[in-house]
């Protein structure tokens, strides 16, 4: 008594959902405490024995869960309780709560099977409706299996709205429990023939979803779909049917002919944009062979593109991008509209038009389009700006710059992009700058110019998004220093004070570039002094500068002729560099193109003073860097510092002395450094390591476990290994000289620390694991200058191996008008092919397909004799829609042994007729399961056991030609 | 198919959520947060489609409410727009010129109406009249039950049970 009275009190004073919502709206200040307080109330109320109190509590909880994301999994048992109430109002709350909160792993799902079954078969249709709704969201394998028979009954319910829902639920059930197909598919297909448009809507919706996974099995239903396409006036249905046909048409070429006419009719006649758009889409995707239809569709697209409605403009662009792969002409035809859309206020439209523009890009128009896009990038918001830059970079860089002919132009474009204020595509630009440097010899001159322009501007150093680009520029300038017009200016740029804004890793690259440039300058200076007449083609400049000179000549012979220095150059033999008194270090600004030749000549004219002042400056700058925190910077700075001191001592000492005798020691050092740096770097294949022969006696496999322990906490080098690979390569092969250098400056080494021991033992690992210098953790203490020399031997060996493998891979130089782009024969940073996600064909959908095929057949065949009217209708339709000639053609096809169907269709028809009877009788899913397994067998047995369903299955792959 | 339906107010408050594809509670809140950020920030008179995680979200603003439906990439956006409009018309008919408050206070009814319109992410009923009729029938079922439950005799019976 006490209990029940308290429940009445609960009932009377319980807050309803309305109350909850109202007080929640008043309590604007502290929503979360209010919610947690309400949850407390609900927890208490939901335990009440009074169904009214309980359901109200559950309703409130559902509200909080749906709107405020409150967890309600704890209440799942109460949900089941409320679901089982006999009152519709309570039941509805319970079911609603279930469909919101239950998921596949909710434990109480096991408890509701019987409840669902009871409600599905309830005489109250609204109860059945609730159960169906719930099932459509929470059905699991178990539920699907257990409730399939009930669902089967509802598929032919006299109540249309129940039948509709049952049809929709079938989708989920098939997905969870493919065997349900055997039971329900037939009825599903029957519903296709329903005269009620609502039922047809529902069934077509289901087939539309089913066919999106794997359309093949539904080919046999094509005649049904075709009938609907021709007869239906309902746009909802037509759109779905078109979607189905879009998937079927590519599978069956004859289908296109059948559907193209009604589709064009819809395009012409229909006032519903959604339908027209769907028609356009199917034409451009699946009916591209039908020229007139495509033309019609494209003309529709053009209308969409200029429409007032942004939705239609967007869809127009979208349709164009769908059409682009097959009908590029359609895009080109509408180029103006597309470019205009770049200006649209809607970012979605802008992005869509950007994609289209990218689809249009080809060798011939890449310059023009990139120009347009860069202009847009300059004036658009940061986000879209980067979107533009990103797509330009990806498109141009695709397949090793496939579409680029003029690399000078492209390199300048990269430089221009870098300086666009919003540019954040640093990584991509960085990679391309270096990549082009390595792959395209002819572009290097321009590349160096662009790099110089970037490096020389102190303002750029302040922008973090430019750092990586500057890093690439520094590397390029250092690597191809012989093409630099003015090395001294370059050194100034590389050591300018604002470089301290750079992160250490990039600074290290800068320093390495300084070393390259410096050694180049010194080498030239020494060469000068030695008075070698043929200094222009000295070994340092190597073939690259040779190549470049030739190029310059062919490009601008008249310029060379008219330039004073140029003519000097022509009379090479008599030319004494010392006589040319050009102070190249002061000649910073001249941008003239004729300068190319001039500076090539002048850059080697280093006076003694200029060299000394250069050395002094570098010494000064790097003396401060030798206290840098970063080991990478520190080590490189120290190397340069020591090098400069070494060189300086000798140069200053020897000034004015006998030319022949001086600098012997230093020049050997410089020569070997130059030699190391002048070896050309090429792109490295991803599989390069695999081609390096394993030296005898080296067992890599055994030691790999050690490797884990050693490198456990080392991060794998990122993409940066790309450029750091350059310097490392040089340094490594430079082993002997740096040994020399180190011995010179610090005498015999005595390393005995454990770390050094470690390096000695695992030296190979150190290199192999990173191939770069990006492993600062494992570097020995920065103040131990000898440590490095330890690994030199192994490094040397490895470097040689790498070298060899690089040489082996020297790419096939195609002689094309465009500069040669080095490509590796395989495994290059391969363009990742756009992978179209194939329709997932897992075992599950495979099973569906299997069963669907057979069932489809059986149902079609069955419906013929059973349902007289439908047979007639089909016959009529055949006559109505098929031209006689096509009929003949189809018959002809049927005679031919179809690859998919070894049996002549007449036989299969016969079998079908036999099959039909037994299907009507034998409905048990268990039996069916057995049948399916033996395909071929069944065929023979059919004749004896006319009541075995096997025969039906055997017809699975038949595409009923007569219906097409 | 439709993956989910969201109703979001202009202030970013959620008014209704319906999920046809499985999302955990965590994912749900994330989706709502992301999408309301994207959609509410779009200026009026832009197109009604947003690409989102490989899907498309079709949204339309009615007064202060944004109706959003997430669909597959291959679905017909215009059709979904019509569907949204269809839903709004049904709501309008049911509540009599519907406003946001109606949906706030009759949150469950909005669900029931949506349930009659869509099932398993598919349109099941394209006739406004039918939906209205079904909803009315269910309402009357509930009403009669409620009357019975709240009648004095019932309370007494319960108390003395």
PDB file of N, CA and C in Angstrom, chain A residues 554-604:
ATOM      1  N   UNK A 554      73.140  29.189 -77.499  1.00  0.00           N
ATOM      2  CA  UNK A 554      72.107  28.943 -78.491  1.00  0.00           C
ATOM      3  C   UNK A 554      70.920  29.862 -78.269  1.00  0.00           C
ATOM      4  N   UNK A 555      70.713  30.190 -77.054  1.00  0.00           N
ATOM      5  CA  UNK A 555      69.551  31.039 -76.777  1.00  0.00           C
ATOM      6  C   UNK A 555      69.762  32.461 -77.266  1.00  0.00           C
ATOM      7  N   UNK A 556      70.894  32.973 -76.949  1.00  0.00           N
ATOM      8  CA  UNK A 556      71.089  34.390 -77.227  1.00  0.00           C
ATOM      9  C   UNK A 556      72.470  34.674 -77.776  1.00  0.00           C
ATOM     10  N   UNK A 557      72.698  34.185 -78.950  1.00  0.00           N
ATOM     11  CA  UNK A 557      74.041  34.377 -79.499  1.00  0.00           C
ATOM     12  C   UNK A 557      74.356  35.851 -79.732  1.00  0.00           C
ATOM     13  N   UNK A 558      73.338  36.587 -80.121  1.00  0.00           N
ATOM     14  CA  UNK A 558      73.647  37.977 -80.445  1.00  0.00           C
ATOM     15  C   UNK A 558      74.006  38.744 -79.183  1.00  0.00           C
ATOM     16  N   UNK A 559      73.371  38.330 -78.084  1.00  0.00           N
ATOM     17  CA  UNK A 559      73.689  39.004 -76.837  1.00  0.00           C
ATOM     18  C   UNK A 559      75.151  38.786 -76.487  1.00  0.00           C
ATOM     19  N   UNK A 560      75.552  37.566 -76.660  1.00  0.00           N
ATOM     20  CA  UNK A 560      76.934  37.257 -76.336  1.00  0.00           C
ATOM     21  C   UNK A 560      77.870  38.079 -77.207  1.00  0.00           C
ATOM     22  N   UNK A 561      77.483  38.149 -78.447  1.00  0.00           N
ATOM     23  CA  UNK A 561      78.360  38.840 -79.377  1.00  0.00           C
ATOM     24  C   UNK A 561      78.482  40.316 -79.031  1.00  0.00           C
ATOM     25  N   UNK A 562      77.394  40.902 -78.608  1.00  0.00           N
ATOM     26  CA  UNK A 562      77.420  42.336 -78.394  1.00  0.00           C
ATOM     27  C   UNK A 562      77.992  42.722 -77.041  1.00  0.00           C
ATOM     28  N   UNK A 563      78.123  41.743 -76.174  1.00  0.00           N
ATOM     29  CA  UNK A 563      78.624  42.091 -74.855  1.00  0.00           C
ATOM     30  C   UNK A 563      80.145  42.060 -74.870  1.00  0.00           C
ATOM     31  N   UNK A 564      80.655  43.030 -74.201  1.00  0.00           N
ATOM     32  CA  UNK A 564      82.112  43.121 -74.201  1.00  0.00           C
ATOM     33  C   UNK A 564      82.752  41.882 -73.593  1.00  0.00           C
ATOM     34  N   UNK A 565      82.270  41.546 -72.450  1.00  0.00           N
ATOM     35  CA  UNK A 565      82.851  40.395 -71.772  1.00  0.00           C
ATOM     36  C   UNK A 565      82.564  39.121 -72.542  1.00  0.00           C
ATOM     37  N   UNK A 566      81.425  39.162 -73.176  1.00  0.00           N
ATOM     38  CA  UNK A 566      81.061  37.984 -73.957  1.00  0.00           C
ATOM     39  C   UNK A 566      82.088  37.737 -75.050  1.00  0.00           C
ATOM     40  N   UNK A 567      82.487  38.795 -75.689  1.00  0.00           N
ATOM     41  CA  UNK A 567      83.457  38.606 -76.762  1.00  0.00           C
ATOM     42  C   UNK A 567      84.808  38.214 -76.177  1.00  0.00           C
ATOM     43  N   UNK A 568      85.069  38.737 -75.030  1.00  0.00           N
ATOM     44  CA  UNK A 568      86.275  38.291 -74.334  1.00  0.00           C
ATOM     45  C   UNK A 568      86.265  36.790 -74.162  1.00  0.00           C
ATOM     46  N   UNK A 569      85.109  36.357 -73.788  1.00  0.00           N
ATOM     47  CA  UNK A 569      84.975  34.932 -73.529  1.00  0.00           C
ATOM     48  C   UNK A 569      85.247  34.115 -74.781  1.00  0.00           C
ATOM     49  N   UNK A 570      84.781  34.670 -75.893  1.00  0.00           N
ATOM     50  CA  UNK A 570      85.000  33.950 -77.128  1.00  0.00           C
ATOM     51  C   UNK A 570      86.495  33.786 -77.412  1.00  0.00           C
ATOM     52  N   UNK A 571      87.236  34.797 -77.066  1.00  0.00           N
ATOM     53  CA  UNK A 571      88.675  34.680 -77.296  1.00  0.00           C
ATOM     54  C   UNK A 571      89.322  34.150 -76.035  1.00  0.00           C
ATOM     55  N   UNK A 572      88.840  33.115 -75.667  1.00  0.00           N
ATOM     56  CA  UNK A 572      89.152  32.512 -74.383  1.00  0.00           C
ATOM     57  C   UNK A 572      90.642  32.448 -74.083  1.00  0.00           C
ATOM     58  N   UNK A 573      91.375  32.058 -75.069  1.00  0.00           N
ATOM     59  CA  UNK A 573      92.773  31.732 -74.823  1.00  0.00           C
ATOM     60  C   UNK A 573      93.540  32.904 -74.220  1.00  0.00           C
ATOM     61  N   UNK A 574      93.289  34.044 -74.764  1.00  0.00           N
ATOM     62  CA  UNK A 574      94.076  35.171 -74.323  1.00  0.00           C
ATOM     63  C   UNK A 574      93.517  35.887 -73.110  1.00  0.00           C
ATOM     64  N   UNK A 575      92.531  35.329 -72.562  1.00  0.00           N
ATOM     65  CA  UNK A 575      91.816  36.052 -71.513  1.00  0.00           C
ATOM     66  C   UNK A 575      92.463  35.806 -70.154  1.00  0.00           C
ATOM     67  N   UNK A 576      92.825  36.853 -69.519  1.00  0.00           N
ATOM     68  CA  UNK A 576      93.391  36.704 -68.184  1.00  0.00           C
ATOM     69  C   UNK A 576      92.399  37.215 -67.151  1.00  0.00           C
ATOM     70  N   UNK A 577      91.940  36.373 -66.351  1.00  0.00           N
ATOM     71  CA  UNK A 577      90.910  36.770 -65.400  1.00  0.00           C
ATOM     72  C   UNK A 577      91.339  37.959 -64.552  1.00  0.00           C
ATOM     73  N   UNK A 578      92.560  38.030 -64.210  1.00  0.00           N
ATOM     74  CA  UNK A 578      92.969  39.105 -63.315  1.00  0.00           C
ATOM     75  C   UNK A 578      92.859  40.463 -63.969  1.00  0.00           C
ATOM     76  N   UNK A 579      92.888  40.448 -65.274  1.00  0.00           N
ATOM     77  CA  UNK A 579      92.776  41.735 -65.948  1.00  0.00           C
ATOM     78  C   UNK A 579      91.379  42.309 -65.868  1.00  0.00           C
ATOM     79  N   UNK A 580      90.433  41.450 -65.786  1.00  0.00           N
ATOM     80  CA  UNK A 580      89.070  41.950 -65.689  1.00  0.00           C
ATOM     81  C   UNK A 580      88.860  42.416 -64.260  1.00  0.00           C
ATOM     82  N   UNK A 581      88.663  43.639 -64.109  1.00  0.00           N
ATOM     83  CA  UNK A 581      88.664  44.180 -62.762  1.00  0.00           C
ATOM     84  C   UNK A 581      87.263  44.339 -62.184  1.00  0.00           C
ATOM     85  N   UNK A 582      86.404  43.571 -62.685  1.00  0.00           N
ATOM     86  CA  UNK A 582      85.041  43.712 -62.179  1.00  0.00           C
ATOM     87  C   UNK A 582      84.979  43.210 -60.742  1.00  0.00           C
ATOM     88  N   UNK A 583      84.482  44.022 -59.896  1.00  0.00           N
ATOM     89  CA  UNK A 583      84.290  43.587 -58.520  1.00  0.00           C
ATOM     90  C   UNK A 583      82.918  42.920 -58.422  1.00  0.00           C
ATOM     91  N   UNK A 584      82.963  41.657 -58.647  1.00  0.00           N
ATOM     92  CA  UNK A 584      81.659  41.014 -58.753  1.00  0.00           C
ATOM     93  C   UNK A 584      80.878  41.090 -57.445  1.00  0.00           C
ATOM     94  N   UNK A 585      81.551  41.191 -56.350  1.00  0.00           N
ATOM     95  CA  UNK A 585      80.812  41.202 -55.087  1.00  0.00           C
ATOM     96  C   UNK A 585      79.969  42.456 -54.941  1.00  0.00           C
ATOM     97  N   UNK A 586      80.336  43.485 -55.642  1.00  0.00           N
ATOM     98  CA  UNK A 586      79.535  44.708 -55.538  1.00  0.00           C
ATOM     99  C   UNK A 586      78.438  44.750 -56.582  1.00  0.00           C
ATOM    100  N   UNK A 587      78.555  43.882 -57.507  1.00  0.00           N
ATOM    101  CA  UNK A 587      77.646  43.949 -58.646  1.00  0.00           C
ATOM    102  C   UNK A 587      76.403  43.103 -58.354  1.00  0.00           C
ATOM    103  N   UNK A 588      75.611  43.587 -57.473  1.00  0.00           N
ATOM    104  CA  UNK A 588      74.523  42.757 -56.983  1.00  0.00           C
ATOM    105  C   UNK A 588      73.240  42.881 -57.780  1.00  0.00           C
ATOM    106  N   UNK A 589      73.045  44.024 -58.345  1.00  0.00           N
ATOM    107  CA  UNK A 589      71.663  44.339 -58.699  1.00  0.00           C
ATOM    108  C   UNK A 589      71.295  44.061 -60.143  1.00  0.00           C
ATOM    109  N   UNK A 590      72.255  43.951 -60.987  1.00  0.00           N
ATOM    110  CA  UNK A 590      71.897  43.918 -62.399  1.00  0.00           C
ATOM    111  C   UNK A 590      71.133  42.643 -62.765  1.00  0.00           C
ATOM    112  N   UNK A 591      69.953  42.837 -63.255  1.00  0.00           N
ATOM    113  CA  UNK A 591      69.094  41.688 -63.529  1.00  0.00           C
ATOM    114  C   UNK A 591      69.083  41.311 -65.003  1.00  0.00           C
ATOM    115  N   UNK A 592      69.760  42.077 -65.759  1.00  0.00           N
ATOM    116  CA  UNK A 592      69.674  41.902 -67.209  1.00  0.00           C
ATOM    117  C   UNK A 592      70.003  40.472 -67.641  1.00  0.00           C
ATOM    118  N   UNK A 593      69.300  40.055 -68.658  1.00  0.00           N
ATOM    119  CA  UNK A 593      69.500  38.687 -69.115  1.00  0.00           C
ATOM    120  C   UNK A 593      70.886  38.463 -69.701  1.00  0.00           C
ATOM    121  N   UNK A 594      71.422  39.475 -70.295  1.00  0.00           N
ATOM    122  CA  UNK A 594      72.753  39.311 -70.874  1.00  0.00           C
ATOM    123  C   UNK A 594      73.765  39.028 -69.790  1.00  0.00           C
ATOM    124  N   UNK A 595      73.383  39.322 -68.594  1.00  0.00           N
ATOM    125  CA  UNK A 595      74.267  39.098 -67.458  1.00  0.00           C
ATOM    126  C   UNK A 595      74.695  37.650 -67.309  1.00  0.00           C
ATOM    127  N   UNK A 596      73.873  36.812 -67.760  1.00  0.00           N
ATOM    128  CA  UNK A 596      74.174  35.401 -67.606  1.00  0.00           C
ATOM    129  C   UNK A 596      75.621  35.107 -67.973  1.00  0.00           C
ATOM    130  N   UNK A 597      75.963  35.566 -69.141  1.00  0.00           N
ATOM    131  CA  UNK A 597      77.296  35.274 -69.615  1.00  0.00           C
ATOM    132  C   UNK A 597      78.303  36.098 -68.844  1.00  0.00           C
ATOM    133  N   UNK A 598      77.968  37.330 -68.660  1.00  0.00           N
ATOM    134  CA  UNK A 598      78.896  38.233 -68.005  1.00  0.00           C
ATOM    135  C   UNK A 598      79.278  37.681 -66.644  1.00  0.00           C
ATOM    136  N   UNK A 599      78.256  37.306 -65.889  1.00  0.00           N
ATOM    137  CA  UNK A 599      78.564  36.903 -64.529  1.00  0.00           C
ATOM    138  C   UNK A 599      79.257  35.561 -64.498  1.00  0.00           C
ATOM    139  N   UNK A 600      78.930  34.757 -65.458  1.00  0.00           N
ATOM    140  CA  UNK A 600      79.643  33.493 -65.469  1.00  0.00           C
ATOM    141  C   UNK A 600      81.129  33.750 -65.607  1.00  0.00           C
ATOM    142  N   UNK A 601      81.410  34.770 -66.359  1.00  0.00           N
ATOM    143  CA  UNK A 601      82.815  35.103 -66.508  1.00  0.00           C
ATOM    144  C   UNK A 601      83.346  35.778 -65.255  1.00  0.00           C
ATOM    145  N   UNK A 602      82.560  36.694 -64.800  1.00  0.00           N
ATOM    146  CA  UNK A 602      83.090  37.545 -63.743  1.00  0.00           C
ATOM    147  C   UNK A 602      83.101  36.843 -62.396  1.00  0.00           C
ATOM    148  N   UNK A 603      82.269  35.880 -62.241  1.00  0.00           N
ATOM    149  CA  UNK A 603      82.131  35.351 -60.891  1.00  0.00           C
ATOM    150  C   UNK A 603      83.399  34.669 -60.417  1.00  0.00           C
ATOM    151  N   UNK A 604      84.198  34.344 -61.349  1.00  0.00           N
ATOM    152  CA  UNK A 604      85.421  33.685 -60.913  1.00  0.00           C
ATOM    153  C   UNK A 604      86.545  34.664 -60.639  1.00  0.00           C
TER     154      UNK A 604
END
